[in-house]
mmCIF file of C-alpha atoms in Angstrom:
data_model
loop_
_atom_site.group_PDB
_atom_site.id
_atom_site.type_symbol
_atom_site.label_atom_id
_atom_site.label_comp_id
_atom_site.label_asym_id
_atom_site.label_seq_id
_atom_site.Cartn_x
_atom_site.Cartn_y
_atom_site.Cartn_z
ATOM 1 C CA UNK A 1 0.000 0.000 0.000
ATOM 2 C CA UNK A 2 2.822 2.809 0.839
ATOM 3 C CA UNK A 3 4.248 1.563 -2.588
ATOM 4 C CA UNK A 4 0.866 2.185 -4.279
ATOM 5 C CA UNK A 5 0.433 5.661 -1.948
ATOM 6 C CA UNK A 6 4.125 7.443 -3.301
ATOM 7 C CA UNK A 7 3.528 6.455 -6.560
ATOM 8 C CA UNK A 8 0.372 8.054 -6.522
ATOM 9 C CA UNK A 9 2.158 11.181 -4.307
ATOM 10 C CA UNK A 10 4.690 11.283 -7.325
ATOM 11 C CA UNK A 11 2.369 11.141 -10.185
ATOM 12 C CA UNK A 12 -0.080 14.447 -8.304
ATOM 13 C CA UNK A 13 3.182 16.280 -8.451
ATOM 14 C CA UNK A 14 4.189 15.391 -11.907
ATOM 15 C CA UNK A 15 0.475 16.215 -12.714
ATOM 16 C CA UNK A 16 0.701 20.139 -11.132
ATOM 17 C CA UNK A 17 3.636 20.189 -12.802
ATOM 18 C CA UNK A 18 2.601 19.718 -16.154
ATOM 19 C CA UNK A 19 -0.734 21.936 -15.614
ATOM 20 C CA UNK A 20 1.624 24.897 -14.591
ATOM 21 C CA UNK A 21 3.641 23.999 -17.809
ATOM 22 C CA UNK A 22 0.967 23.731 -19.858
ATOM 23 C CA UNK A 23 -0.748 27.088 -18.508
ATOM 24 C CA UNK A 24 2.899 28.687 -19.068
ATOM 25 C CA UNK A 25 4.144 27.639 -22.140
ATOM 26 C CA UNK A 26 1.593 28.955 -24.800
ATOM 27 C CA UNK A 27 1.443 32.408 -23.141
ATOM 28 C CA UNK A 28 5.010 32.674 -24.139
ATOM 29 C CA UNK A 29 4.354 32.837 -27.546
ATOM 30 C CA UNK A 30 3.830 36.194 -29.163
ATOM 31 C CA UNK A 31 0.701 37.265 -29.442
ATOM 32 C CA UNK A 32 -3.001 37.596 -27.511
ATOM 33 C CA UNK A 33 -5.422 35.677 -28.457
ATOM 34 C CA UNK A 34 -8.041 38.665 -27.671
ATOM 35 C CA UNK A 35 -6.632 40.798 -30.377
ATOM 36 C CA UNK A 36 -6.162 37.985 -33.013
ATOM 37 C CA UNK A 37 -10.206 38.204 -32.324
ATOM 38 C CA UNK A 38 -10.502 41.211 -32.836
ATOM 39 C CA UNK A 39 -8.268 41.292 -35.935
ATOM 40 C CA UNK A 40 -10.604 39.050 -37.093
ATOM 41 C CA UNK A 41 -13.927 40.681 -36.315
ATOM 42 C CA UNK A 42 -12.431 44.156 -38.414
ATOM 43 C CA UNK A 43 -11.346 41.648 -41.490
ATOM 44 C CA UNK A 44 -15.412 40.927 -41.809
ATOM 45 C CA UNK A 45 -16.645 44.601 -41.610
ATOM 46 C CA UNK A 46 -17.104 44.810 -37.617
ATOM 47 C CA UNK A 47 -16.861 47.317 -35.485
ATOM 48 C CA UNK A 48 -13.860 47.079 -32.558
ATOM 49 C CA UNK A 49 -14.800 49.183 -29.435
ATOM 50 C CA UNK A 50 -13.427 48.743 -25.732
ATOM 51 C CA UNK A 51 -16.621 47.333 -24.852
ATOM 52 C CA UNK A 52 -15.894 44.641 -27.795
ATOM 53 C CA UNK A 53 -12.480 44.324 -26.363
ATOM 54 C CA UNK A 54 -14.143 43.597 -22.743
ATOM 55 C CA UNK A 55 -16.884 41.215 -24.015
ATOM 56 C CA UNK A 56 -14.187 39.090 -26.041
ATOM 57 C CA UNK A 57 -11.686 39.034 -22.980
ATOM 58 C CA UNK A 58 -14.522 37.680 -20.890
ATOM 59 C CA UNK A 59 -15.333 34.949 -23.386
ATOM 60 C CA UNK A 60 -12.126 33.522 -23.518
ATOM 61 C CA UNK A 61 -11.673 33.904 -20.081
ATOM 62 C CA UNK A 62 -9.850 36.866 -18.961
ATOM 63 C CA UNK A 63 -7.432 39.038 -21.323
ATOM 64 C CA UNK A 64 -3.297 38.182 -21.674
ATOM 65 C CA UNK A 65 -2.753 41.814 -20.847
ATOM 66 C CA UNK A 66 -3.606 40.722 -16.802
ATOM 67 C CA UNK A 67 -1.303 39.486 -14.340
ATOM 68 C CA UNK A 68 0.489 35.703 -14.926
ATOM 69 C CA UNK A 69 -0.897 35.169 -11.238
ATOM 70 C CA UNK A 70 -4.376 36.621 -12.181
ATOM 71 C CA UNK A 71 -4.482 33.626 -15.256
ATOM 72 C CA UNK A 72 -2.837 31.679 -13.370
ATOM 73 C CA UNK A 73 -5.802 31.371 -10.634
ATOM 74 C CA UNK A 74 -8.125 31.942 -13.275
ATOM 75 C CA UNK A 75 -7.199 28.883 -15.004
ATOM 76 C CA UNK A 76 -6.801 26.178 -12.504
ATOM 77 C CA UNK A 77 -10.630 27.238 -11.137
ATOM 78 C CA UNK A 78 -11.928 26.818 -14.907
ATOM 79 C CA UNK A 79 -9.913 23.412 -14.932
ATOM 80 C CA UNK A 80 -11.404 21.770 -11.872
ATOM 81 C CA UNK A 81 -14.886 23.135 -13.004
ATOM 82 C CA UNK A 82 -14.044 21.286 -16.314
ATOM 83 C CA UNK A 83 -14.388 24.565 -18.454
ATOM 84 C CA UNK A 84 -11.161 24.404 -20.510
ATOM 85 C CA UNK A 85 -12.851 27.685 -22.551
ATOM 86 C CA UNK A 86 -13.928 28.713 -25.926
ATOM 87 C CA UNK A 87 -11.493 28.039 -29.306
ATOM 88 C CA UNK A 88 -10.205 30.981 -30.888
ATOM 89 C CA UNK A 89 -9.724 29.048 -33.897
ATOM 90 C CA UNK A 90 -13.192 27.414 -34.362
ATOM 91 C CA UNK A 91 -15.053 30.449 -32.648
ATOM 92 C CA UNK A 92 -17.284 30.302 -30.672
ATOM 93 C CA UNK A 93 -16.960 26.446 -30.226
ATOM 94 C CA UNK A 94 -16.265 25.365 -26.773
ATOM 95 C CA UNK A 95 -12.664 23.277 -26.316
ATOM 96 C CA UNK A 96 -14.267 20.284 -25.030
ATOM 97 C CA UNK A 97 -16.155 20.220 -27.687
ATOM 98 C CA UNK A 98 -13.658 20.188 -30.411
ATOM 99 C CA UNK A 99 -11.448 18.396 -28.606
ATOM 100 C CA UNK A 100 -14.785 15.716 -28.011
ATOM 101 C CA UNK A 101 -14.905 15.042 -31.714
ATOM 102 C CA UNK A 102 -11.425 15.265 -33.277
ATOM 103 C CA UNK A 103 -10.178 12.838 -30.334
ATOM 104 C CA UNK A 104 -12.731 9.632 -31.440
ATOM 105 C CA UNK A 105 -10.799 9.837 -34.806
ATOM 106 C CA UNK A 106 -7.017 9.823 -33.402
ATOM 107 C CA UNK A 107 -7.604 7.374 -30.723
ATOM 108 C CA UNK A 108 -9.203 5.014 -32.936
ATOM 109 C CA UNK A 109 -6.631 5.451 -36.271
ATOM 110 C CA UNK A 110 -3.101 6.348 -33.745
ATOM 111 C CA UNK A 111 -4.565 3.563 -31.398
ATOM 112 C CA UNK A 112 -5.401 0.897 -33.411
ATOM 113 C CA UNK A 113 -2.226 1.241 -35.631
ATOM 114 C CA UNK A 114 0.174 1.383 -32.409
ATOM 115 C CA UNK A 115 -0.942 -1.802 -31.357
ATOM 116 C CA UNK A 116 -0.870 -3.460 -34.683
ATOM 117 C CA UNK A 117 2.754 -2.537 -34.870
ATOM 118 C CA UNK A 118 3.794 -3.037 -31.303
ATOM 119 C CA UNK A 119 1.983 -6.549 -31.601
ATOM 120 C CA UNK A 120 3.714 -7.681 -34.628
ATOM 121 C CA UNK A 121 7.092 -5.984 -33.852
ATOM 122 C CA UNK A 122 7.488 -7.776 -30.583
ATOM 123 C CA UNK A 123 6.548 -10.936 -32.125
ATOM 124 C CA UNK A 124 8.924 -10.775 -35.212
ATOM 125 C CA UNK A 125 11.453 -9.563 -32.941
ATOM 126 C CA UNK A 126 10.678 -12.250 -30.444
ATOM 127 C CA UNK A 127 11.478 -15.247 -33.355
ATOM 128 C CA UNK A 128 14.733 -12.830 -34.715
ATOM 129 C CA UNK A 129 16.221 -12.418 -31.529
ATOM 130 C CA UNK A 130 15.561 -16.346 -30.943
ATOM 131 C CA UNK A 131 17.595 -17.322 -33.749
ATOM 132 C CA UNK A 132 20.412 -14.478 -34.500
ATOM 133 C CA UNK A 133 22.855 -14.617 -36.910
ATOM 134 C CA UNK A 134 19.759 -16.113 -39.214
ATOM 135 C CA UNK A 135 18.714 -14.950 -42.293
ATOM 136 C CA UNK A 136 16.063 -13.174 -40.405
ATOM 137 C CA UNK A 137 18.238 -11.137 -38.885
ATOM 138 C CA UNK A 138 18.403 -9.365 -42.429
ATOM 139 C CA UNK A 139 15.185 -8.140 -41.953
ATOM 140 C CA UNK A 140 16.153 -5.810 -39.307
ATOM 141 C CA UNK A 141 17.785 -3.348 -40.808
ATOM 142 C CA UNK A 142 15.279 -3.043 -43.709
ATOM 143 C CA UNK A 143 13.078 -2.463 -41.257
ATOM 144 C CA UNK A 144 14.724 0.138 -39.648
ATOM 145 C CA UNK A 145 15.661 1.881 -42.560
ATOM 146 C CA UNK A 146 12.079 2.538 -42.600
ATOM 147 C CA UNK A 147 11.766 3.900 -39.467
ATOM 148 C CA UNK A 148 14.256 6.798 -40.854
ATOM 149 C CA UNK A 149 12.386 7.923 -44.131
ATOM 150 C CA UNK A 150 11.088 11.055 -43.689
ATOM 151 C CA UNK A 151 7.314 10.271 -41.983
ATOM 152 C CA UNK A 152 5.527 12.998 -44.685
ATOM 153 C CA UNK A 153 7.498 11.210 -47.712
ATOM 154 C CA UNK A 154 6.170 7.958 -46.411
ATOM 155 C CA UNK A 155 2.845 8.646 -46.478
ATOM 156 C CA UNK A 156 3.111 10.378 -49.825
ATOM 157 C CA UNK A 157 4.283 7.550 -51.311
ATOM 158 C CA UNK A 158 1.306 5.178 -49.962
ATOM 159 C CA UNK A 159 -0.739 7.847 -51.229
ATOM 160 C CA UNK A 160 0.776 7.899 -54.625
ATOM 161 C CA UNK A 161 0.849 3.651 -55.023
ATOM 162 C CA UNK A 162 -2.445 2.489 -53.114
ATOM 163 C CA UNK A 163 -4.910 5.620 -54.069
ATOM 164 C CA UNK A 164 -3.901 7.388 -57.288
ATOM 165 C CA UNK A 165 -2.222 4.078 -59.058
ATOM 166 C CA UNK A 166 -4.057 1.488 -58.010
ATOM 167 C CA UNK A 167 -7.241 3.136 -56.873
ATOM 168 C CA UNK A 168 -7.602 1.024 -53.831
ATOM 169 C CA UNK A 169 -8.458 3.270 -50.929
ATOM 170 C CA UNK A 170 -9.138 7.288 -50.877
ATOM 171 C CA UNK A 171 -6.037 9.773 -50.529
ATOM 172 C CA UNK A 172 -8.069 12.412 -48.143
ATOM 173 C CA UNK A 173 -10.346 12.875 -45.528
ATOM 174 C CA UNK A 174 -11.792 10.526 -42.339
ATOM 175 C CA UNK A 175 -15.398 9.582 -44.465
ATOM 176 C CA UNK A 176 -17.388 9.927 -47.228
ATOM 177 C CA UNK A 177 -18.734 13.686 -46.772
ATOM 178 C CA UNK A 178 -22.430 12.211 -48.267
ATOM 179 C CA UNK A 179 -22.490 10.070 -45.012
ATOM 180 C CA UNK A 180 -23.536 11.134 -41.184
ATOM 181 C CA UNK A 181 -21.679 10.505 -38.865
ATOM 182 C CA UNK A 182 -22.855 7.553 -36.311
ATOM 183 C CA UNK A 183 -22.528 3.859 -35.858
ATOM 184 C CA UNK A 184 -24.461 2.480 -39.094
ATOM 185 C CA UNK A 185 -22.299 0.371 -41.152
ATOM 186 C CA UNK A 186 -22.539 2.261 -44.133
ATOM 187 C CA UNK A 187 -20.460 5.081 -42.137
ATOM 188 C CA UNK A 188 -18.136 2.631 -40.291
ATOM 189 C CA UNK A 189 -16.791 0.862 -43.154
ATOM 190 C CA UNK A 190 -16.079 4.448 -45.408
ATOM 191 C CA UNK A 191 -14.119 5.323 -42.150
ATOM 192 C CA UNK A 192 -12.295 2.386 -42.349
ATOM 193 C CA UNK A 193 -11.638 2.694 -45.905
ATOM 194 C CA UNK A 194 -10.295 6.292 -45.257
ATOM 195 C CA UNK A 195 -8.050 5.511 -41.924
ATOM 196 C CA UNK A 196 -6.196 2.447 -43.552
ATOM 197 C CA UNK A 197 -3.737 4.119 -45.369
ATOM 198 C CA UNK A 198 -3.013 6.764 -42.639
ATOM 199 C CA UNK A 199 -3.179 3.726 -40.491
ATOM 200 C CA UNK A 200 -0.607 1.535 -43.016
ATOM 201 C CA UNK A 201 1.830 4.542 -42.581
ATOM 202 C CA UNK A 202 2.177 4.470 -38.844
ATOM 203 C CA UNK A 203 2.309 0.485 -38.788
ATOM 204 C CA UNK A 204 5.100 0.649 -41.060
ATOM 205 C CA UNK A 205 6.929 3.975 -39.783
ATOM 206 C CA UNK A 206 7.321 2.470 -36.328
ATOM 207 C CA UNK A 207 7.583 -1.733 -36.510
ATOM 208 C CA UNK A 208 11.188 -1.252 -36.974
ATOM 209 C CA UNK A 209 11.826 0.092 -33.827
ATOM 210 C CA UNK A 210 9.988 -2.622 -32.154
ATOM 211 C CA UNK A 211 11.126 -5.394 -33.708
ATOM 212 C CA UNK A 212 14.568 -4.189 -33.196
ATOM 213 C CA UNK A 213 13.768 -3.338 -29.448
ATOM 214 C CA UNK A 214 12.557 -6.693 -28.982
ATOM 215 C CA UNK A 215 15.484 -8.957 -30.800
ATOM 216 C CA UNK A 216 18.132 -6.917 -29.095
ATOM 217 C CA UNK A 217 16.807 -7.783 -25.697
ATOM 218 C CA UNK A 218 15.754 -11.260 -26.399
ATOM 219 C CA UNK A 219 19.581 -11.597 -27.578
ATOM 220 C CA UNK A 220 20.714 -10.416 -24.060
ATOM 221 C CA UNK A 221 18.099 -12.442 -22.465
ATOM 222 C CA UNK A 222 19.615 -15.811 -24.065
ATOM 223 C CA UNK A 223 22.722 -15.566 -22.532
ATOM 224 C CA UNK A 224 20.898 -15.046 -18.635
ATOM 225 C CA UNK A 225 21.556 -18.053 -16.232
ATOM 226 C CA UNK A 226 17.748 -19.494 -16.284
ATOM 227 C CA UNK A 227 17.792 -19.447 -19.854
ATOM 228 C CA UNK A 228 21.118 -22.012 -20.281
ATOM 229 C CA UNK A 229 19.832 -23.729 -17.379
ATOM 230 C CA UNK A 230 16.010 -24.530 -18.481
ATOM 231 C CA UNK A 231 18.119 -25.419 -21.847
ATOM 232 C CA UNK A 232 20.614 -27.667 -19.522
ATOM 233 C CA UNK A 233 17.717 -29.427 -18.295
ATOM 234 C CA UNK A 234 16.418 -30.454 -21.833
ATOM 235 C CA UNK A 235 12.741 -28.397 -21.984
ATOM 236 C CA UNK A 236 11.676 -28.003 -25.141
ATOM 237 C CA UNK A 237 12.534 -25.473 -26.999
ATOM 238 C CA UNK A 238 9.036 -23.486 -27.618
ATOM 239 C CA UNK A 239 8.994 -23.530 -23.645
ATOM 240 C CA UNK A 240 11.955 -21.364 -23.306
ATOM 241 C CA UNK A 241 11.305 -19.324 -26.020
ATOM 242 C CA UNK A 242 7.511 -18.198 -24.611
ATOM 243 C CA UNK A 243 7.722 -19.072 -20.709
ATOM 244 C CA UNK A 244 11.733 -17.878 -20.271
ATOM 245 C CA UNK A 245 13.221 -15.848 -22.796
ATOM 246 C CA UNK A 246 10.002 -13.867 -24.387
ATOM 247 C CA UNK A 247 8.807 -13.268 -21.034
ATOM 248 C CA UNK A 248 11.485 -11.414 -19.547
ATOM 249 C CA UNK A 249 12.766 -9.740 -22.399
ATOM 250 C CA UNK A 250 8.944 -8.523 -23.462
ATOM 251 C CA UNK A 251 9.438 -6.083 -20.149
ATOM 252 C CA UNK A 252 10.790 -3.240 -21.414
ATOM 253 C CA UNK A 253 9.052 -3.052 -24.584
ATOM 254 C CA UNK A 254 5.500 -3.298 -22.404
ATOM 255 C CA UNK A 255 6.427 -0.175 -20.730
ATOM 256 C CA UNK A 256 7.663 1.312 -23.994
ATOM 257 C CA UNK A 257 4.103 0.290 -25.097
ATOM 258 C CA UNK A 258 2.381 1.887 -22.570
ATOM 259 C CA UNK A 259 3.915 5.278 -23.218
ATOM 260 C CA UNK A 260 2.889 4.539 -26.901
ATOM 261 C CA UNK A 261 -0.363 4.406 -25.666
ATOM 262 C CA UNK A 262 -0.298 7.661 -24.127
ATOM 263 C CA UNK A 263 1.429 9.613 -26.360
ATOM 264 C CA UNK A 264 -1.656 8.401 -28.982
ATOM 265 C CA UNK A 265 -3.739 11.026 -27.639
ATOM 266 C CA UNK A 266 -1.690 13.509 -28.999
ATOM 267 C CA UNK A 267 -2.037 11.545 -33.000
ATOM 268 C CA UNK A 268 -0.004 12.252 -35.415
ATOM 269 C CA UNK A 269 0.541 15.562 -36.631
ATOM 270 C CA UNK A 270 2.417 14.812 -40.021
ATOM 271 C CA UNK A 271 -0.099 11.754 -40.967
ATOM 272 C CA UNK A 272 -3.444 13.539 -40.301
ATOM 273 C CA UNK A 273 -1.761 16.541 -42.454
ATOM 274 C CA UNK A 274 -1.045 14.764 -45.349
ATOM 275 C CA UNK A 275 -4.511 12.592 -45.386
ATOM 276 C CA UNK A 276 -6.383 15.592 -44.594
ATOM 277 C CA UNK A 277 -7.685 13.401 -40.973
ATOM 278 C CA UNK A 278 -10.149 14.754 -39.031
ATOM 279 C CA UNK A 279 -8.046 13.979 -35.940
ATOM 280 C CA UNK A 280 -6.236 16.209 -33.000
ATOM 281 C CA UNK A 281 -3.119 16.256 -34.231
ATOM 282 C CA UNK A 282 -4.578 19.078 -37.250
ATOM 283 C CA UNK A 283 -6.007 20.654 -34.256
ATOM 284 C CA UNK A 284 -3.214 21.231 -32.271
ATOM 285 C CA UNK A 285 -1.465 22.440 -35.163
ATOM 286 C CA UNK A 286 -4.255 25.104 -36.277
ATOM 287 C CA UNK A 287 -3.954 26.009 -32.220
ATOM 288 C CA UNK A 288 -0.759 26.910 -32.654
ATOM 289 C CA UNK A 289 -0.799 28.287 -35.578
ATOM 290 C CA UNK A 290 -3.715 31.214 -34.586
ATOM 291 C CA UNK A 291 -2.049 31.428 -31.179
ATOM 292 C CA UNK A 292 -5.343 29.569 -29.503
ATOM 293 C CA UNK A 293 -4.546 29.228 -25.666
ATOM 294 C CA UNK A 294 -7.479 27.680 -24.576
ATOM 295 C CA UNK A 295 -7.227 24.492 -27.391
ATOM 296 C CA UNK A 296 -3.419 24.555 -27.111
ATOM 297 C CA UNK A 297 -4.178 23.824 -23.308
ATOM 298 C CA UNK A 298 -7.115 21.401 -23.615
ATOM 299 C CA UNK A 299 -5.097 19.339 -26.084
ATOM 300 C CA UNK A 300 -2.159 19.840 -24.293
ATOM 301 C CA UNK A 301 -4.123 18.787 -21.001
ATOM 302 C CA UNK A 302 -5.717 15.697 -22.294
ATOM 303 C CA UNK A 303 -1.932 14.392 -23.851
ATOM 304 C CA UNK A 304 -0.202 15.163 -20.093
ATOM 305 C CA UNK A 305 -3.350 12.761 -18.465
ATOM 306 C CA UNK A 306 -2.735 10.441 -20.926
ATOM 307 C CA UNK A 307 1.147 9.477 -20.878
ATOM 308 C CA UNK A 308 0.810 10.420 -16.984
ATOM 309 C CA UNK A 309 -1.801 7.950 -16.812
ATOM 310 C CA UNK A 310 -0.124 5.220 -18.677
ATOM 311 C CA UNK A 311 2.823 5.379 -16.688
ATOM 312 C CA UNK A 312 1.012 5.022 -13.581
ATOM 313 C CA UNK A 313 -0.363 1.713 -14.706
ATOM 314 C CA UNK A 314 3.047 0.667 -15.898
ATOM 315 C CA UNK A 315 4.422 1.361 -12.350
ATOM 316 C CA UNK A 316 1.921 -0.413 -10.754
ATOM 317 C CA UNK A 317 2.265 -3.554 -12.917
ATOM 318 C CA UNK A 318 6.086 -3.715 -12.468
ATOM 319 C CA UNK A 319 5.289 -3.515 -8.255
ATOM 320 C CA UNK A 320 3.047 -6.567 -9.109
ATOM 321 C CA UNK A 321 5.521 -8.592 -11.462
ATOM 322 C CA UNK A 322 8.620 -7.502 -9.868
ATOM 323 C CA UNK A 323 8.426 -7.167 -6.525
ATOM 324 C CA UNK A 324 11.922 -6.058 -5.930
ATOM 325 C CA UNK A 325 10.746 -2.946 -7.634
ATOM 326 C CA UNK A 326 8.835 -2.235 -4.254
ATOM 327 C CA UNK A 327 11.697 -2.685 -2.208
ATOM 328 C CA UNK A 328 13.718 -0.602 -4.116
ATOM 329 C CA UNK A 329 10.741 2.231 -4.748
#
């Protein structure tokens, strides 16, 4: 229990933190987001007055021009009342409400595609690392070399082969704009059609580094004392490969995996660029690009939970697999 009770101590810290960072960070960027508003309102014909000035400050809750402190306290009050603000960007839609329907489409594309590599990485790594010196082994730097292209040239080459040579899949968009959005199957399966590609990208962008992760520690792990001595004691060989060798050297790559996880709340920026995705990853960057505090933030807010949050569980599995971990936490 005191194990479970610092970790938890820790991660609160690490949590204010990252708020304080998050509430600091954008507001040293040039700019105010109150003006960029009002910029805005004078490019369509309106009318700026003080009492606009006032009435837009308000909105977005309270004006740059105030005291750090005065945000400061301003901000963590909105937080724990779960108002995160209004988007300068997609004015006068609430954060939590773009964040609520760009973050479906990332979690399900970045999610989906992080376990399909992870998955298939750690097992191809798993039966290279098992047998080096193979000609599977040759497969790992192809791999790798794959990792390094250029993410943006990547995906502009899927784009070029599977939609505009072959035809196979759509180069843009999440859905077919004729459909609603909901659950009927017509709707799932176009936004299925539209993520795999986007989806193909990150699978292939990132296996490498799994599968290398993987055969480098299961190499290591071979040489271990319980591995030559289950093989001194004749087990068979599949045995020691899942029950001895997999299993310990599948440990780092789980918590790898779990900060994977977290970090897919944040998407991809690059992919959901190229393939025109509804996701947040083109969110955050048209927050950052108007200068958009409050989204920045939210987004921001929701990655920090995430990666925080993954961790956490991480910890908390190691203290129940590893129990020396306790005694040394």
């Amino acid at each position: 229990m005191s194990y479970v009770l610092r970790k938890l101590g820790f991660y609160a810290v690490a949590l204010w933190a990252a708020v304080t960072l998050n509430f600091l960070i954008p507001r040293l960027l040039p700019g105010n987001p109150v003006d960029i508003m009002l910029a805005k309102l004078q490019q369509r014909g309106g009318t700026v007055t003080p009492e606009t000035r006032e009435a837009y400050a308000a909105l977005l809750g309270g004006d740059s021009t105030d005291s750090l402190l005065t945000q400061y306290g301003t901000y963590l009050n909105n937080l724990l009342h779960g108002d995160l603000g209004v988007s300068v960007t997609y004015f006068p839609t609430p954060v939590t409400e773009v964040i609520g329907t760009s973050m479906p489409w990332t979690v399900v594309l970045v999610g989906i595609a992080t376990v399909l590599a992870a998955t298939i990485g750690v097992l191809l790594g798993a039966f290279v690392g098992w047998r080096p010196g193979t000609w599977l082994d040759s497969l790992v730097p192809m791999t790798t070399l794959l990792a390094a292209v250029p993410y943006f040239w990547l995906a502009l080459v899927l784009v070029y082969l599977l939609s505009r040579v072959l035809g196979w899949f759509p180069s843009q968009g999440g859905y077919d704009v004729v459909l609603d959005p909901g659950w009927s199957p017509e709707f799932i399966a176009s936004a299925i059609e539209y993520g795999f590609v986007p989806a193909l990208t990150i699978v292939i962008a990132s296996i490498g580094g799994w599968l290398l992760g993987m055969r480098n520690m299961m190499v290591s792990t071979l040489s271990e004392d319980y591995v030559l001595t289950a093989r001194a004691k004749g087990l068979p060989q599949g045995q020691i490969l899942r029950n001895y060798a997999a299993r310990n050297a599948v440990l780092p790559s789980i918590a790898g995996f779990a900060i994977s996880l977290g970090f897919v709340v944040s998407g991809s920026v690059v992919t959901e660029q190229v393939f025109s995705y509804p996701g947040i990853g083109s969110r955050l960057l048209a927050a950052v690009t108007n200068n958009d505090y409050a989204l920045m933030q939210g987004v921001f807010l929701f990655i920090t939970l995430a990666v925080l949050g993954a961790n956490l569980v991480v910890d908390l599995l190691y203290g129940l697999i590893d129990p020396r971990t306790r005694a040394k936490a």
